[in-house]
Amino acid sequence: MRSEVGRILSGSGFAETINYAFHDLEADRKYPGLDPGGEPIHLASPLSEQYSVMRRSLLPNLVSGALFNQRRGAEAVRLFEMGHVFPGADREEREVLA
């Protein structure tokens, strides 16, 4: 089903993005996900502050990607991502589409 959804979206003019499964705490606070489940999971040894918590939503990276493309002159940006989110320490990771 995953590849079929990707094929349909790509055929409809969307570009698939692939991002890290973690981001910064500020991005997490702006877009905590539909079912945030408490506090995000903090990484014990993050690569940097930019990658300090496991993502609870795909939206922060999609918004960043869209803004990046618009700043470089793209008139229309259609992005999608299928990936895992981590709602919180007491919830199971799940795969979502945004």
Coordinates of N, CA and C in Angstrom, one line a residue:
M1 N 0.8 -1.2 0.0 CA 0.0 0.0 0.0 C 0.9 1.3 0.0
R2 N 2.0 1.2 0.7 CA 2.9 2.4 0.8 C 3.4 2.8 -0.6
S3 N 3.8 1.8 -1.4 CA 4.3 2.2 -2.7 C 3.2 2.7 -3.6
E4 N 2.0 2.1 -3.5 CA 0.9 2.5 -4.3 C 0.5 4.0 -4.0
V5 N 0.5 4.3 -2.7 CA 0.1 5.7 -2.3 C 1.2 6.6 -2.8
G6 N 2.5 6.3 -2.7 CA 3.6 7.1 -3.2 C 3.5 7.3 -4.7
R7 N 3.1 6.2 -5.4 CA 3.0 6.3 -6.9 C 1.9 7.3 -7.2
I8 N 0.7 7.2 -6.6 CA -0.4 8.0 -6.9 C -0.1 9.5 -6.6
L9 N 0.5 9.8 -5.4 CA 0.9 11.1 -5.1 C 1.9 11.7 -6.0
S10 N 2.9 10.9 -6.4 CA 4.0 11.4 -7.3 C 3.3 11.6 -8.7
G11 N 2.4 10.8 -9.1 CA 1.7 10.9 -10.4 C 0.8 12.1 -10.4
S12 N 0.5 12.6 -9.2 CA -0.4 13.8 -9.1 C 0.4 15.1 -8.9
G13 N 1.7 15.0 -9.1 CA 2.5 16.2 -9.0 C 3.2 16.5 -7.7
F14 N 3.1 15.6 -6.8 CA 3.7 15.8 -5.5 C 5.1 15.2 -5.5
A15 N 6.1 15.8 -4.8 CA 7.4 15.3 -4.6 C 7.6 14.7 -3.2
E16 N 8.1 13.5 -3.2 CA 8.3 12.8 -1.9 C 9.5 13.3 -1.2
T17 N 9.5 13.6 0.0 CA 10.6 14.0 0.8 C 11.0 12.9 1.8
I18 N 12.2 12.8 2.2 CA 12.7 11.9 3.1 C 13.5 12.7 4.2
N19 N 13.1 12.7 5.4 CA 13.7 13.4 6.4 C 14.2 12.6 7.6
Y20 N 15.0 13.1 8.4 CA 15.4 12.4 9.7 C 14.2 12.2 10.6
A21 N 14.2 11.2 11.4 CA 13.1 10.9 12.3 C 13.2 11.8 13.6
F22 N 14.0 12.8 13.6 CA 14.2 13.6 14.8 C 14.3 15.1 14.3
H23 N 14.0 16.0 15.2 CA 14.1 17.4 14.9 C 14.3 18.2 16.2
D24 N 14.3 19.5 16.1 CA 14.5 20.3 17.4 C 13.3 20.5 18.2
L25 N 13.5 20.8 19.4 CA 12.3 20.9 20.4 C 11.4 22.0 20.0
E26 N 11.9 23.1 19.4 CA 11.1 24.2 19.0 C 10.1 23.8 17.9
A27 N 10.6 23.0 16.9 CA 9.7 22.5 15.8 C 8.7 21.6 16.4
D28 N 9.1 20.8 17.4 CA 8.1 19.9 18.0 C 7.0 20.6 18.7
R29 N 7.4 21.7 19.4 CA 6.4 22.5 20.1 C 5.4 23.2 19.1
K30 N 5.8 23.6 17.9 CA 5.0 24.2 17.0 C 4.0 23.2 16.4
Y31 N 4.5 22.0 16.1 CA 3.6 21.0 15.5 C 3.8 19.6 16.2
P32 N 3.1 19.5 17.4 CA 3.2 18.3 18.2 C 2.6 17.0 17.7
G33 N 1.9 17.1 16.6 CA 1.2 15.9 16.1 C -0.2 15.9 16.5
L34 N -1.0 15.0 15.8 CA -2.4 14.9 16.1 C -2.7 14.3 17.5
D35 N -1.9 13.4 17.9 CA -2.0 12.7 19.2 C -0.7 12.7 19.9
P36 N -0.3 13.9 20.4 CA 1.1 14.0 20.9 C 1.5 13.1 22.1
G37 N 0.6 12.7 22.9 CA 0.9 11.7 23.9 C 1.9 12.2 24.9
G38 N 1.9 13.4 25.4 CA 2.8 13.9 26.4 C 4.0 14.5 25.8
E39 N 5.1 14.4 26.5 CA 6.4 15.0 26.1 C 7.0 14.2 25.0
P40 N 7.8 14.9 24.1 CA 8.5 14.1 23.0 C 9.6 13.3 23.7
I41 N 10.1 12.3 22.9 CA 11.2 11.5 23.4 C 12.5 12.3 23.0
H42 N 13.3 12.5 24.1 CA 14.6 13.3 23.9 C 15.7 12.3 23.7
L43 N 16.6 12.6 22.7 CA 17.7 11.7 22.4 C 18.8 11.9 23.5
A44 N 19.4 10.8 23.9 CA 20.4 10.9 24.9 C 21.7 11.6 24.4
S45 N 22.0 11.3 23.2 CA 23.2 11.9 22.6 C 22.9 12.4 21.2
P46 N 22.2 13.6 21.1 CA 21.8 14.1 19.8 C 23.0 14.6 19.0
L47 N 22.8 14.6 17.7 CA 23.9 15.1 16.8 C 24.1 16.5 17.0
S48 N 23.0 17.3 17.3 CA 23.1 18.7 17.6 C 21.7 19.1 18.2
E49 N 21.6 20.3 18.6 CA 20.3 20.8 19.1 C 19.2 20.7 18.1
Q50 N 19.6 20.8 16.8 CA 18.6 20.8 15.7 C 18.0 19.4 15.6
Y51 N 18.7 18.4 16.2 CA 18.2 17.0 16.1 C 18.1 16.4 17.5
S52 N 17.3 17.0 18.4 CA 17.4 16.6 19.8 C 16.2 15.8 20.3
V53 N 15.1 15.8 19.6 CA 13.9 14.9 20.0 C 13.4 14.1 18.8
M54 N 12.7 13.0 19.1 CA 12.1 12.2 18.0 C 10.8 12.9 17.6
R55 N 10.6 12.9 16.3 CA 9.5 13.7 15.8 C 8.1 13.0 16.1
R56 N 7.2 13.9 16.5 CA 5.8 13.5 16.7 C 4.9 13.8 15.6
S57 N 5.4 14.5 14.6 CA 4.7 15.0 13.4 C 5.7 15.1 12.2
L58 N 5.1 14.9 11.0 CA 5.9 15.1 9.8 C 5.9 16.5 9.4
L59 N 5.0 17.3 9.9 CA 4.8 18.7 9.5 C 6.0 19.6 9.6
P60 N 6.8 19.6 10.7 CA 7.9 20.6 10.7 C 8.9 20.5 9.5
N61 N 9.2 19.2 9.2 CA 10.1 19.1 8.0 C 9.5 19.4 6.7
L62 N 8.2 19.1 6.5 CA 7.5 19.5 5.3 C 7.4 21.0 5.1
V63 N 7.1 21.7 6.2 CA 7.0 23.1 6.2 C 8.4 23.7 5.8
S64 N 9.4 23.2 6.5 CA 10.8 23.7 6.2 C 11.2 23.4 4.7
G65 N 10.8 22.3 4.2 CA 11.1 22.0 2.8 C 10.4 22.9 1.9
A66 N 9.1 23.2 2.2 CA 8.3 24.0 1.3 C 8.9 25.5 1.3
L67 N 9.3 26.0 2.5 CA 9.9 27.3 2.6 C 11.2 27.4 1.9
F68 N 12.0 26.3 2.0 CA 13.3 26.3 1.4 C 13.1 26.4 -0.1
N69 N 12.2 25.7 -0.7 CA 11.9 25.7 -2.1 C 11.3 27.1 -2.6
Q70 N 10.4 27.6 -1.8 CA 9.8 28.9 -2.1 C 10.9 30.1 -2.1
R71 N 11.8 30.0 -1.2 CA 12.9 31.0 -1.1 C 13.8 31.0 -2.3
R72 N 13.8 29.8 -3.0 CA 14.6 29.7 -4.2 C 13.8 29.8 -5.5
G73 N 12.6 30.4 -5.3 CA 11.9 30.8 -6.5 C 10.8 29.8 -7.0
A74 N 10.6 28.7 -6.3 CA 9.5 27.8 -6.7 C 8.2 28.5 -6.5
E75 N 7.4 28.5 -7.5 CA 6.0 29.1 -7.3 C 5.0 28.2 -6.7
A76 N 5.1 26.9 -6.9 CA 4.2 26.0 -6.3 C 5.1 24.8 -5.7
V77 N 4.8 24.5 -4.5 CA 5.5 23.4 -3.9 C 4.5 22.4 -3.4
R78 N 4.6 21.1 -3.9 CA 3.8 20.1 -3.4 C 4.6 18.9 -2.9
L79 N 4.6 18.8 -1.6 CA 5.5 17.8 -0.9 C 4.6 16.8 -0.2
F80 N 5.1 15.6 0.0 CA 4.5 14.6 0.9 C 5.6 13.8 1.5
E81 N 5.3 13.2 2.6 CA 6.3 12.3 3.3 C 5.5 11.2 3.9
M82 N 6.0 10.0 3.8 CA 5.5 8.8 4.6 C 6.6 8.4 5.5
G83 N 6.4 8.4 6.8 CA 7.4 8.1 7.7 C 6.9 7.8 9.1
H84 N 7.8 7.4 10.0 CA 7.5 7.0 11.3 C 7.5 8.3 12.2
V85 N 6.5 8.3 13.1 CA 6.4 9.3 14.2 C 6.4 8.6 15.5
F86 N 6.8 9.4 16.5 CA 7.0 8.8 17.9 C 6.2 9.7 18.8
P87 N 4.9 9.3 19.1 CA 4.0 10.2 19.8 C 4.5 10.5 21.2
G88 N 5.2 9.7 21.9 CA 5.7 9.9 23.2 C 6.2 8.6 23.9
A89 N 6.8 8.8 25.0 CA 7.4 7.6 25.7 C 6.4 6.5 26.0
D90 N 5.2 6.9 26.2 CA 4.1 5.9 26.6 C 3.3 5.4 25.4
R91 N 3.7 5.8 24.2 CA 2.9 5.4 23.0 C 3.8 4.8 22.0
E92 N 3.3 3.9 21.1 CA 4.1 3.2 20.1 C 4.3 4.1 18.9
E93 N 5.4 3.9 18.3 CA 5.8 4.5 17.0 C 4.8 4.0 15.9
R94 N 4.5 4.9 15.0 CA 3.6 4.5 13.9 C 4.0 5.2 12.6
E95 N 3.5 4.6 11.5 CA 3.8 5.2 10.2 C 2.6 6.1 9.8
V96 N 2.9 7.3 9.3 CA 1.9 8.2 8.9 C 2.2 8.8 7.5
L97 N 1.3 9.5 7.0 CA 1.4 10.3 5.7 C 1.0 11.7 5.9
A98 N 1.8 12.6 5.4 CA 1.5 14.0 5.5 C 1.9 14.7 4.1

